[in-house]
mmCIF file of C-alpha atoms in Angstrom:
data_model
loop_
_atom_site.group_PDB
_atom_site.id
_atom_site.type_symbol
_atom_site.label_atom_id
_atom_site.label_comp_id
_atom_site.label_asym_id
_atom_site.label_seq_id
_atom_site.Cartn_x
_atom_site.Cartn_y
_atom_site.Cartn_z
ATOM 1 C CA UNK A 233 -75.450 -2.569 46.533
ATOM 2 C CA UNK A 234 -74.891 -6.300 46.021
ATOM 3 C CA UNK A 235 -78.475 -7.030 47.121
ATOM 4 C CA UNK A 236 -79.793 -4.445 44.667
ATOM 5 C CA UNK A 237 -77.838 -5.965 41.762
ATOM 6 C CA UNK A 238 -78.985 -9.468 42.730
ATOM 7 C CA UNK A 239 -82.634 -8.372 42.904
ATOM 8 C CA UNK A 240 -82.427 -6.653 39.503
ATOM 9 C CA UNK A 241 -80.798 -9.757 38.016
ATOM 10 C CA UNK A 242 -83.483 -12.026 39.456
ATOM 11 C CA UNK A 243 -86.298 -9.770 38.266
ATOM 12 C CA UNK A 244 -84.905 -9.441 34.747
ATOM 13 C CA UNK A 245 -84.448 -13.219 34.520
ATOM 14 C CA UNK A 246 -88.126 -13.637 35.361
ATOM 15 C CA UNK A 247 -89.074 -11.628 32.285
ATOM 16 C CA UNK A 248 -87.279 -14.119 30.032
ATOM 17 C CA UNK A 249 -88.274 -17.396 31.707
ATOM 18 C CA UNK A 250 -91.651 -19.139 31.366
ATOM 19 C CA UNK A 251 -94.486 -17.928 33.547
ATOM 20 C CA UNK A 252 -97.846 -19.276 34.636
ATOM 21 C CA UNK A 253 -100.549 -17.496 32.666
ATOM 22 C CA UNK A 254 -104.151 -17.327 33.814
ATOM 23 C CA UNK A 255 -106.090 -19.797 31.636
ATOM 24 C CA UNK A 256 -109.598 -18.478 32.320
ATOM 25 C CA UNK A 257 -110.480 -14.992 33.574
ATOM 26 C CA UNK A 258 -113.633 -16.349 35.271
ATOM 27 C CA UNK A 259 -111.998 -19.356 36.954
ATOM 28 C CA UNK A 260 -112.136 -19.908 40.691
ATOM 29 C CA UNK A 261 -109.820 -21.859 42.917
ATOM 30 C CA UNK A 262 -111.074 -25.432 43.490
ATOM 31 C CA UNK A 263 -110.190 -25.368 47.203
ATOM 32 C CA UNK A 264 -111.307 -21.913 48.412
ATOM 33 C CA UNK A 265 -113.504 -20.740 45.517
ATOM 34 C CA UNK A 266 -111.576 -17.446 45.294
ATOM 35 C CA UNK A 267 -111.295 -15.746 41.871
ATOM 36 C CA UNK A 268 -107.892 -16.460 40.325
ATOM 37 C CA UNK A 269 -107.687 -13.181 38.407
ATOM 38 C CA UNK A 270 -107.419 -11.170 41.649
ATOM 39 C CA UNK A 271 -104.294 -13.037 42.792
ATOM 40 C CA UNK A 272 -102.154 -13.543 39.680
ATOM 41 C CA UNK A 273 -98.890 -13.278 41.630
ATOM 42 C CA UNK A 274 -99.833 -16.338 43.709
ATOM 43 C CA UNK A 275 -101.298 -18.592 40.977
ATOM 44 C CA UNK A 276 -100.092 -22.205 40.886
ATOM 45 C CA UNK A 277 -101.101 -24.945 38.501
ATOM 46 C CA UNK A 278 -101.298 -28.703 38.334
ATOM 47 C CA UNK A 279 -101.504 -31.164 35.486
ATOM 48 C CA UNK A 280 -103.919 -34.003 36.147
ATOM 49 C CA UNK A 281 -103.498 -37.628 35.088
ATOM 50 C CA UNK A 282 -106.031 -37.016 32.300
ATOM 51 C CA UNK A 283 -103.903 -34.141 30.896
ATOM 52 C CA UNK A 284 -106.165 -31.322 32.066
ATOM 53 C CA UNK A 285 -104.492 -28.279 33.657
ATOM 54 C CA UNK A 286 -106.119 -26.682 36.683
ATOM 55 C CA UNK A 287 -105.040 -23.555 38.520
ATOM 56 C CA UNK A 288 -105.050 -22.615 42.178
ATOM 57 C CA UNK A 289 -105.023 -19.352 44.048
ATOM 58 C CA UNK A 290 -101.910 -20.270 46.102
ATOM 59 C CA UNK A 291 -99.483 -22.972 47.167
ATOM 60 C CA UNK A 292 -101.603 -23.711 50.234
ATOM 61 C CA UNK A 293 -104.725 -24.192 48.102
ATOM 62 C CA UNK A 294 -102.925 -26.492 45.671
ATOM 63 C CA UNK A 295 -101.499 -28.612 48.479
ATOM 64 C CA UNK A 296 -104.907 -28.787 50.198
ATOM 65 C CA UNK A 297 -106.253 -30.385 47.028
ATOM 66 C CA UNK A 298 -103.140 -32.555 46.575
ATOM 67 C CA UNK A 299 -103.403 -34.003 50.092
ATOM 68 C CA UNK A 300 -107.178 -34.531 49.755
ATOM 69 C CA UNK A 301 -107.510 -35.623 46.110
ATOM 70 C CA UNK A 302 -110.177 -38.265 46.737
ATOM 71 C CA UNK A 303 -112.419 -35.670 48.411
ATOM 72 C CA UNK A 304 -112.026 -33.142 45.585
ATOM 73 C CA UNK A 305 -112.571 -35.783 42.892
ATOM 74 C CA UNK A 306 -115.691 -37.073 44.692
ATOM 75 C CA UNK A 307 -117.101 -33.511 44.871
ATOM 76 C CA UNK A 308 -116.140 -32.919 41.212
ATOM 77 C CA UNK A 309 -113.752 -30.043 41.925
ATOM 78 C CA UNK A 310 -111.092 -31.911 39.920
ATOM 79 C CA UNK A 311 -111.445 -34.672 37.309
ATOM 80 C CA UNK A 312 -108.572 -36.989 38.230
ATOM 81 C CA UNK A 313 -105.443 -37.232 40.377
ATOM 82 C CA UNK A 314 -102.693 -34.633 40.249
ATOM 83 C CA UNK A 315 -99.685 -35.710 38.189
ATOM 84 C CA UNK A 316 -97.417 -32.592 38.263
ATOM 85 C CA UNK A 317 -97.513 -29.315 40.184
ATOM 86 C CA UNK A 318 -96.011 -25.936 39.307
ATOM 87 C CA UNK A 319 -95.547 -22.725 41.268
ATOM 88 C CA UNK A 320 -94.307 -19.225 40.444
ATOM 89 C CA UNK A 321 -91.155 -17.760 41.926
ATOM 90 C CA UNK A 322 -92.625 -14.939 44.012
ATOM 91 C CA UNK A 323 -89.887 -12.477 43.030
ATOM 92 C CA UNK A 324 -89.568 -13.218 39.309
ATOM 93 C CA UNK A 325 -92.823 -14.921 38.307
ATOM 94 C CA UNK A 326 -90.867 -17.798 36.759
ATOM 95 C CA UNK A 327 -92.691 -21.131 36.505
ATOM 96 C CA UNK A 328 -91.005 -23.828 38.624
ATOM 97 C CA UNK A 329 -91.726 -27.482 39.268
ATOM 98 C CA UNK A 330 -93.219 -27.426 42.781
ATOM 99 C CA UNK A 331 -90.917 -30.238 43.932
ATOM 100 C CA UNK A 332 -87.825 -28.202 43.019
ATOM 101 C CA UNK A 333 -88.887 -24.902 44.620
ATOM 102 C CA UNK A 334 -87.952 -23.614 48.061
ATOM 103 C CA UNK A 335 -90.723 -22.278 50.287
ATOM 104 C CA UNK A 336 -90.498 -19.465 52.827
ATOM 105 C CA UNK A 337 -92.675 -19.903 55.883
ATOM 106 C CA UNK A 338 -93.727 -17.272 58.417
ATOM 107 C CA UNK A 339 -93.216 -14.108 56.363
ATOM 108 C CA UNK A 340 -95.197 -10.873 56.478
ATOM 109 C CA UNK A 341 -96.576 -11.672 53.011
ATOM 110 C CA UNK A 342 -100.064 -13.100 53.329
ATOM 111 C CA UNK A 343 -101.530 -15.196 50.551
ATOM 112 C CA UNK A 344 -105.065 -14.797 49.197
ATOM 113 C CA UNK A 345 -106.422 -17.013 52.007
ATOM 114 C CA UNK A 346 -104.162 -15.911 54.868
ATOM 115 C CA UNK A 347 -100.832 -17.424 55.883
ATOM 116 C CA UNK A 348 -99.159 -19.287 53.037
ATOM 117 C CA UNK A 349 -95.896 -20.714 51.779
ATOM 118 C CA UNK A 350 -94.041 -18.410 49.402
ATOM 119 C CA UNK A 351 -92.285 -20.276 46.551
ATOM 120 C CA UNK A 352 -88.853 -19.268 45.289
ATOM 121 C CA UNK A 353 -86.506 -20.841 42.773
ATOM 122 C CA UNK A 354 -83.144 -20.514 44.482
ATOM 123 C CA UNK A 355 -81.532 -20.296 47.867
ATOM 124 C CA UNK A 356 -80.356 -16.768 47.038
ATOM 125 C CA UNK A 357 -83.927 -15.684 46.242
ATOM 126 C CA UNK A 358 -85.201 -17.313 49.429
ATOM 127 C CA UNK A 359 -82.578 -15.489 51.524
ATOM 128 C CA UNK A 360 -83.423 -12.127 49.931
ATOM 129 C CA UNK A 361 -87.131 -12.722 50.429
ATOM 130 C CA UNK A 362 -86.683 -13.884 54.032
ATOM 131 C CA UNK A 363 -84.653 -10.780 54.897
ATOM 132 C CA UNK A 364 -87.037 -8.352 53.235
ATOM 133 C CA UNK A 365 -90.298 -9.926 54.439
ATOM 134 C CA UNK A 366 -89.129 -11.428 57.743
ATOM 135 C CA UNK A 367 -89.511 -15.075 56.746
ATOM 136 C CA UNK A 368 -88.777 -17.420 59.638
ATOM 137 C CA UNK A 369 -87.919 -20.661 57.823
ATOM 138 C CA UNK A 370 -87.076 -21.957 54.349
ATOM 139 C CA UNK A 371 -88.398 -25.419 53.464
ATOM 140 C CA UNK A 372 -87.788 -27.936 50.724
ATOM 141 C CA UNK A 373 -90.914 -29.452 49.144
ATOM 142 C CA UNK A 374 -90.310 -32.815 50.839
ATOM 143 C CA UNK A 375 -90.536 -31.105 54.258
ATOM 144 C CA UNK A 376 -94.051 -29.759 53.637
ATOM 145 C CA UNK A 377 -96.569 -31.952 55.420
ATOM 146 C CA UNK A 378 -100.343 -32.118 55.652
ATOM 147 C CA UNK A 379 -99.942 -30.940 59.250
ATOM 148 C CA UNK A 380 -98.181 -27.768 58.091
ATOM 149 C CA UNK A 381 -100.902 -27.051 55.537
ATOM 150 C CA UNK A 382 -103.572 -27.529 58.241
ATOM 151 C CA UNK A 383 -101.607 -25.179 60.533
ATOM 152 C CA UNK A 384 -101.478 -22.509 57.810
ATOM 153 C CA UNK A 385 -105.222 -22.886 57.304
ATOM 154 C CA UNK A 386 -106.189 -22.240 60.943
#
């Protein structure tokens, strides 16, 4: 019963808080070229140094671009370096600064391009998600490495 009340509370909070809205119905992810409109629950966004906002199909896609910015700028997938990144809490849809989110690794939930990191706002949300979807580990942003992103992309 406590889990049910907590889930309802988290979901209702998500309806009040800010969310990431799809900016362009025709847009594709800069990393995997997947259509964003098919994966609205996974959409992440980044603000570039020049002020432009770009959106990604998932956390993994956004971090692929973040860790390889020179490549994506050279190939004109993005205009300038990434300044800020934002993700959506998977349970509530609330927009969160990517550096403040927790990420569940190894769950049964697959992202648009396979295995992915699932962002959540709080430890309580991460625990609920991990129990329900069999997540194996919860990570802070600072623990996410290029090696982990490459592993998820295999």
